[in-house]
Structure formats: C-alpha cells, structure tokens
Tab-separated table of C-alpha atoms in Angstrom:
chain	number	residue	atom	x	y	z
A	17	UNK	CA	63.470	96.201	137.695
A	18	UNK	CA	60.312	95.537	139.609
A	19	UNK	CA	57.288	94.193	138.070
A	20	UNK	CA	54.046	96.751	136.182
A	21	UNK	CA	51.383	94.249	137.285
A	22	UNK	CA	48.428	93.530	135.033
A	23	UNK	CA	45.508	91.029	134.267
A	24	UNK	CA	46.444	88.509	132.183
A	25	UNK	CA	43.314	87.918	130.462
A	26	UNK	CA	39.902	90.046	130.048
A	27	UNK	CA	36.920	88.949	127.517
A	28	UNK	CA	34.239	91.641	126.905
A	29	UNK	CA	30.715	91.258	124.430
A	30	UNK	CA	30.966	94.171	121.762
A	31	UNK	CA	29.680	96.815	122.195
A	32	UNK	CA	30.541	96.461	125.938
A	33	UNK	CA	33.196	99.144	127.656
A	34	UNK	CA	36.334	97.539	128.298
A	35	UNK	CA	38.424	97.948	131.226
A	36	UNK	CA	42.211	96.986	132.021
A	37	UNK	CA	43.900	98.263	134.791
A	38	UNK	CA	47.427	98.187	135.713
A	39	UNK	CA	49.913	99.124	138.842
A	40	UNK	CA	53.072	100.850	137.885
A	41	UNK	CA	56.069	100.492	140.304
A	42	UNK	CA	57.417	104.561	140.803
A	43	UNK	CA	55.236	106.965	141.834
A	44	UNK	CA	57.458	109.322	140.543
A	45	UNK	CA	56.857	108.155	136.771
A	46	UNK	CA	56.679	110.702	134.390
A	47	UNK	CA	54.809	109.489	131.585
A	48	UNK	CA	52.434	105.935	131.858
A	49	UNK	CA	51.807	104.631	128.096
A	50	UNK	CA	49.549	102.352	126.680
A	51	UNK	CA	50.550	100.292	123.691
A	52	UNK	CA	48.617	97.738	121.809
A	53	UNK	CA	49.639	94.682	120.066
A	54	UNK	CA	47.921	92.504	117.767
A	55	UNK	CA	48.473	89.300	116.628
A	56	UNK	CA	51.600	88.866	115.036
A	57	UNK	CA	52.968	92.465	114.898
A	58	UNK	CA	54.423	95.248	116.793
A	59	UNK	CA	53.606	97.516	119.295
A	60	UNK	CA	51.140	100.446	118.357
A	61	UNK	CA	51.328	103.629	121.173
A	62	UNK	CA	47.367	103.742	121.643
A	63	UNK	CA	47.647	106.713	124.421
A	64	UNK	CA	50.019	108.378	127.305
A	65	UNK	CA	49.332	110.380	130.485
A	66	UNK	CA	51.379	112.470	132.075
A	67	UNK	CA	51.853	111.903	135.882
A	68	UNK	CA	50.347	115.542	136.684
A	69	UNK	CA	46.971	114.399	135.150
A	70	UNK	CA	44.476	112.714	136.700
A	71	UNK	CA	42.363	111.651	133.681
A	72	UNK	CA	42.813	112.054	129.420
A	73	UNK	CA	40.159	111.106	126.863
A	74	UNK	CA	40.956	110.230	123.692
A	75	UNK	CA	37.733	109.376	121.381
A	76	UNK	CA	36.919	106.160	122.621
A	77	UNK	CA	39.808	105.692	125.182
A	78	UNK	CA	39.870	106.850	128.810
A	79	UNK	CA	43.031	106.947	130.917
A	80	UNK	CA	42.995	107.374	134.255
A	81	UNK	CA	45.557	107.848	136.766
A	82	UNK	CA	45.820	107.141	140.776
A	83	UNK	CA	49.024	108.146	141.696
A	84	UNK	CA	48.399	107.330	145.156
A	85	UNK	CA	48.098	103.704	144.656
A	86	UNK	CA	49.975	103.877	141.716
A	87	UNK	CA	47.262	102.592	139.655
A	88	UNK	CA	46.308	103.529	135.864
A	89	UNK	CA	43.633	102.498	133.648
A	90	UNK	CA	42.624	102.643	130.399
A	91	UNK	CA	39.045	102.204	129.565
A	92	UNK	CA	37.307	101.168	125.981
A	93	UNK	CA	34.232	102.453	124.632
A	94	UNK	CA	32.033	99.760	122.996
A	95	UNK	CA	34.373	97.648	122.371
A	96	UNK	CA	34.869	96.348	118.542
A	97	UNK	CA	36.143	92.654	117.655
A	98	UNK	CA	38.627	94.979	115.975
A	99	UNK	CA	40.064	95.932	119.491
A	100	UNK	CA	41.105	92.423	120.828
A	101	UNK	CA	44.857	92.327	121.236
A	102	UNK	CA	47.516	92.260	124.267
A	103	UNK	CA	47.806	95.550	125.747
A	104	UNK	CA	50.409	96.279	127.460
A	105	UNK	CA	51.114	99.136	130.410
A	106	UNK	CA	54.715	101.010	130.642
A	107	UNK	CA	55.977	103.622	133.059
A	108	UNK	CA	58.880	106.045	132.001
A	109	UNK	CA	61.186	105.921	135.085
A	110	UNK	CA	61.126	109.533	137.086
A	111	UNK	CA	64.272	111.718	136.364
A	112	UNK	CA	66.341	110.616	139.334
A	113	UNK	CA	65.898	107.129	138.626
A	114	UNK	CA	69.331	105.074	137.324
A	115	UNK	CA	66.714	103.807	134.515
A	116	UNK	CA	67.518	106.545	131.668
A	117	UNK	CA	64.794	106.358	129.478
A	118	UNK	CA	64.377	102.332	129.795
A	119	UNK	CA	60.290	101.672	129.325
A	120	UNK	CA	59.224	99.177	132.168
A	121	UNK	CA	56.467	97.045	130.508
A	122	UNK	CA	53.850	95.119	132.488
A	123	UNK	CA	52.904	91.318	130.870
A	124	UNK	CA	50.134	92.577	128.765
A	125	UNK	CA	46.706	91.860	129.429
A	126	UNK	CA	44.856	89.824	126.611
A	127	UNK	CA	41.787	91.420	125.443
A	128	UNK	CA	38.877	89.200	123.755
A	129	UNK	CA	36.186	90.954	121.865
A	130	UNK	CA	33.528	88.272	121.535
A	131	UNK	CA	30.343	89.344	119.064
B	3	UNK	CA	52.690	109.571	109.162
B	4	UNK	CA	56.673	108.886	109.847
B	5	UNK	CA	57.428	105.124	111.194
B	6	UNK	CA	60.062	102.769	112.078
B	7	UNK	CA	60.676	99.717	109.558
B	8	UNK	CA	62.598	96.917	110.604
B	9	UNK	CA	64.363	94.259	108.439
B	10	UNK	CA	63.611	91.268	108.599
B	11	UNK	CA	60.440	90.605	109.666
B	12	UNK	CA	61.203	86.715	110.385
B	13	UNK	CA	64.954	85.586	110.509
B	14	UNK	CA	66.034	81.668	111.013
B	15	UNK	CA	69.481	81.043	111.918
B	16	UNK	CA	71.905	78.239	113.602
B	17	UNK	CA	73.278	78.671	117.213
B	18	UNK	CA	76.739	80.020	117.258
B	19	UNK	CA	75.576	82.059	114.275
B	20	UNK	CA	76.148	85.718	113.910
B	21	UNK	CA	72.344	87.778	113.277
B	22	UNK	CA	72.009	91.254	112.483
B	23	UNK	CA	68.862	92.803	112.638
B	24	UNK	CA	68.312	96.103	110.824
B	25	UNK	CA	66.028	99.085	112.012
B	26	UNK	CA	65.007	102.428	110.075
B	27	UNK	CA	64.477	104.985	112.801
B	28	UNK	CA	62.000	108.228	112.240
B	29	UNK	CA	64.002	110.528	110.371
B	30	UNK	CA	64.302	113.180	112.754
B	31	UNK	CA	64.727	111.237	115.963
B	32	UNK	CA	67.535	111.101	118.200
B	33	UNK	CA	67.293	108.200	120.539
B	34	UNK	CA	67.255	104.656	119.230
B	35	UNK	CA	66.289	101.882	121.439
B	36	UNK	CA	66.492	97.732	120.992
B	37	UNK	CA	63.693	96.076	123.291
B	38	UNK	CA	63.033	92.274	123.166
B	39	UNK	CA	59.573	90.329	123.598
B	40	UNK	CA	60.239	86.565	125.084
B	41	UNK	CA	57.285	84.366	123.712
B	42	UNK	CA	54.625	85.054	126.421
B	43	UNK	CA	56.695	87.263	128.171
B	44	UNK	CA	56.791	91.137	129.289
B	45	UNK	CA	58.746	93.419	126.843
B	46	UNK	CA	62.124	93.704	128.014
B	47	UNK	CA	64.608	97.009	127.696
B	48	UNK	CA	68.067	96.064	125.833
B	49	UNK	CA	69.945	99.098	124.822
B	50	UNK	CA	69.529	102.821	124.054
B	51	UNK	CA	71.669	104.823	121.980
B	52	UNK	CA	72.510	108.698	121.557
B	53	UNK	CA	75.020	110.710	119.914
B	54	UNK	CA	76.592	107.773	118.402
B	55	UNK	CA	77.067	105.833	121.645
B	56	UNK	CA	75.367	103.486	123.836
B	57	UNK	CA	73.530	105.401	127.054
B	58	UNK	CA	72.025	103.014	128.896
B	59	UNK	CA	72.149	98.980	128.722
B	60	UNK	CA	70.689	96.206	130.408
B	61	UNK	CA	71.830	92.944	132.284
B	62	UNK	CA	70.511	91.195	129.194
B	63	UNK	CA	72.824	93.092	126.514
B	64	UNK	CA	75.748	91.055	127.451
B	65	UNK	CA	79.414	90.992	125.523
B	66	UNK	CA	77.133	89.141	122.618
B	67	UNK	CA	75.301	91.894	121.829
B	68	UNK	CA	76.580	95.592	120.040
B	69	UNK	CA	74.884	98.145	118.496
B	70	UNK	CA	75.547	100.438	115.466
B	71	UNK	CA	74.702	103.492	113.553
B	72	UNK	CA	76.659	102.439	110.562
B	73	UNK	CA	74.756	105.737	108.201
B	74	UNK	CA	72.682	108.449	108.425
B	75	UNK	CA	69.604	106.844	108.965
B	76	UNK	CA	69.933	102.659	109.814
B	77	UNK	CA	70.670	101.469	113.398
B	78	UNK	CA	71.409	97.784	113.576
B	79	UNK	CA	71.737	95.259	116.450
B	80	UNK	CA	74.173	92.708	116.007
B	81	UNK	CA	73.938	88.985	117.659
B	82	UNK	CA	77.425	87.524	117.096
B	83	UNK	CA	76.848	84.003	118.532
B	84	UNK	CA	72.870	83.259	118.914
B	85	UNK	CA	71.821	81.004	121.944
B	86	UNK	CA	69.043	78.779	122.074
B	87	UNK	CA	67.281	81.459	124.650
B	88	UNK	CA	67.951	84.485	121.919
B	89	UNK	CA	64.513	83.703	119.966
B	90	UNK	CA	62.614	86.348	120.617
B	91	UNK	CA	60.491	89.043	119.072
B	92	UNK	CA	63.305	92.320	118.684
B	93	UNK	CA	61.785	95.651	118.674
B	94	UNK	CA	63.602	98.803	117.499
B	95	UNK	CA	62.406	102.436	118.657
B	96	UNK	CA	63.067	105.691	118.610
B	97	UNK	CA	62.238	109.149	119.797
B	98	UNK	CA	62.300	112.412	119.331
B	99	UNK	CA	65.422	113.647	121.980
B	100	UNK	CA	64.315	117.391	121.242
B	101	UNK	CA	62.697	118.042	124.478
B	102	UNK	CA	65.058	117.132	127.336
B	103	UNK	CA	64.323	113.914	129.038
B	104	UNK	CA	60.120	114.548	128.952
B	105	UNK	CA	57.557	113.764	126.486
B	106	UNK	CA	60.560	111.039	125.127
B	107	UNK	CA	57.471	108.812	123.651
B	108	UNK	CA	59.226	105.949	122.404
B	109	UNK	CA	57.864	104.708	118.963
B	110	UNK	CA	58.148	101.060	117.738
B	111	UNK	CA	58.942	99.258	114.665
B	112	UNK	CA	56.672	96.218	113.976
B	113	UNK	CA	59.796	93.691	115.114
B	114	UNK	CA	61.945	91.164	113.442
B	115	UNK	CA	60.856	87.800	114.853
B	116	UNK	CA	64.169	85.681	115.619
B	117	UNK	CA	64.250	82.246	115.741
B	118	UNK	CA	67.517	80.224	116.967
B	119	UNK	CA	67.626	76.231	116.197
C-alpha cells in the first residue's frame, strides 16, 4: 500500500516536550495508533484516536489529528531517557477499503532522550 | 493485564529449513494477525485469521507461508522452506472481533526474532 510518512530521527533534552508527527495515506481511516518499541522487543500500543476526534490526552501524551492534511501527532510531556525508542504511526484502513483490518505502519521515527 | 506470548523469542535455522513460530493470543480474542519487521524497515502486514480461516493476506505471504489454529488457544505460522530474505522480526496479534470492524485495536506479542543462514 502507500507509504505513512514519518521522521526518521528526533533527539530531545529531558525534560523537554517531544514531538513526532506523521501523514497517514486515507482520510477515511478509522482509527490512527501509536505504538512504541524499544530496543530489542515488541511493539507496545502507547495511544489511538479515532478519526472523529480532533485531539485525546492521555497523562503525558497528546494526539492530535488533521484530517484535512491527513496529519497526526503525538506529543510528549517532559520527556524521560525512559521514553527513547522507535515509534511508529499506523492507520486502520476505512471500511470500504480492500485492506480488511491490515495496520499500515509508517518507518518509525527514532526518539533520543539525551540527559 | 492479558498479553500475547510468542515462542521463541530468537530462532536460528538453515535455508531450505522448515520454521514454525508459535503465538499465544489474548484469551478472548478473535482475530489473529502475523506482521513482520525487516531490520530497519516499516512493519509489514502478513496474514489475518478468523473463524478458523485466513481473511485477508498479503503479496508477501506467498505458497511458503500457512497459518494454523492447531488448539484452543495457540496460533502458529509456519515457514516451510526459509530464504535468505525471511530474517526478520515476526510479530503475532490479536484483537478483540466483538465489536464489528471498529475499535479492532490490534495487540502485539513481543516477536520471535528469525534469523536464516
């Protein structure tokens, strides 16, 4: 399928607010996710939006959603060493799409927590 | 709180060798899912599975590839003659099914890393 897009690599000081922003390909998705990954294990669902919303807080994580430009975010509050990993962006494909219930994942976008 | 577990967590094996990699679903869950993870690449859909039967596949789940629900609670993926370009990171998932096609949050294992020399 077509590509999520997202930054490949962002390095924040703790304590900082971390930022990583991704463009989904359907602007019919139904649900965007974010999942997290750390070194050397799986893939942890940190958060989801539905496509109706515009915005969801979740202690120190922000989501927000631009379904005009197809664009979601998910925003860190001061940011621990604890929080570096990949994290990666994935749209669930609208109901009429041929994609079932297939997650499209973006690259993942490297996060560095530097003290 | 409920997880998946996957078996193994590392697996070496010959090409042309058969692999079968072993996933626990949550208990209650009706949709199982194989993804793989390329070394520095995007996570990439393989198969889904409901009702004892494959619903959706991808280019990459080729003849090689099958799928099973041999018992009430293990889903496996079977390899039957590993390339070279197999080694990958293989996630299992599953989810819920209980609430028509929305709010199908897909939960991962924590991946059997596959290596093929």
């Amino acid at each position: 399928g077509e590509d999520v897009e997202q930054s490949l690599f962002l390095s924040v000081r703790e304590g900082d607010s971390s930022v990583i922003n991704c463009t989904y390909t359907d602007s019919s998705s139904t649900y965007l996710y974010w999942y997290k990954q750390e070194p050397g294990a799986g893939l942890q669902l940190l958060t989801y939006i539905f496509s109706n919303m515009d915005m969801k807080q979740d202690q120190r994580l922000t989501v927000l959603l631009n379904k005009k430009d197809k664009h979601l975010s998910l925003r860190i509050a001061d940011t621990q060493t604890g929080d570096s990993a990949i994290y990666f962006c994935a749209e669930f494909p609208p109901t009429n799409s041929n994609s079932g219930y297939a997650l499209n994942f973006g690259k993942g976008t490297s996060l560095l927590v530097t003290p | 709180e409920p997880e998946v577990t996957q078996t193994p967590s590392h697996q070496v094996t010959q090409m042309g060798q058969e692999v079968i990699l072993r996933c626990v679903p949550i208990s209650n869950h009706l949709y199982f899912y194989w993804y793989r993870q390329i070394l520095g690449q995007k996570v990439e859909f393989l198969v889904s599975f409901y009702n004892n039967e494959i619903s959706e596949k991808s280019e990459i789940f080729d003849d090689q590839f099958s799928v099973e629900r041999p018992d009430g609670s293990n889903f496996t993926l079977k390899i039957r003659s590993t390339k070279l370009e197999d080694s990958a990171m293989y996630f299992c998932a599953s989810s819920p099914g209980t609430s028509g096609r929305y709010q199908e949050t897909q939960y991962f294992g924590p991946g059997t890393r596959l290596l093929v020399l």
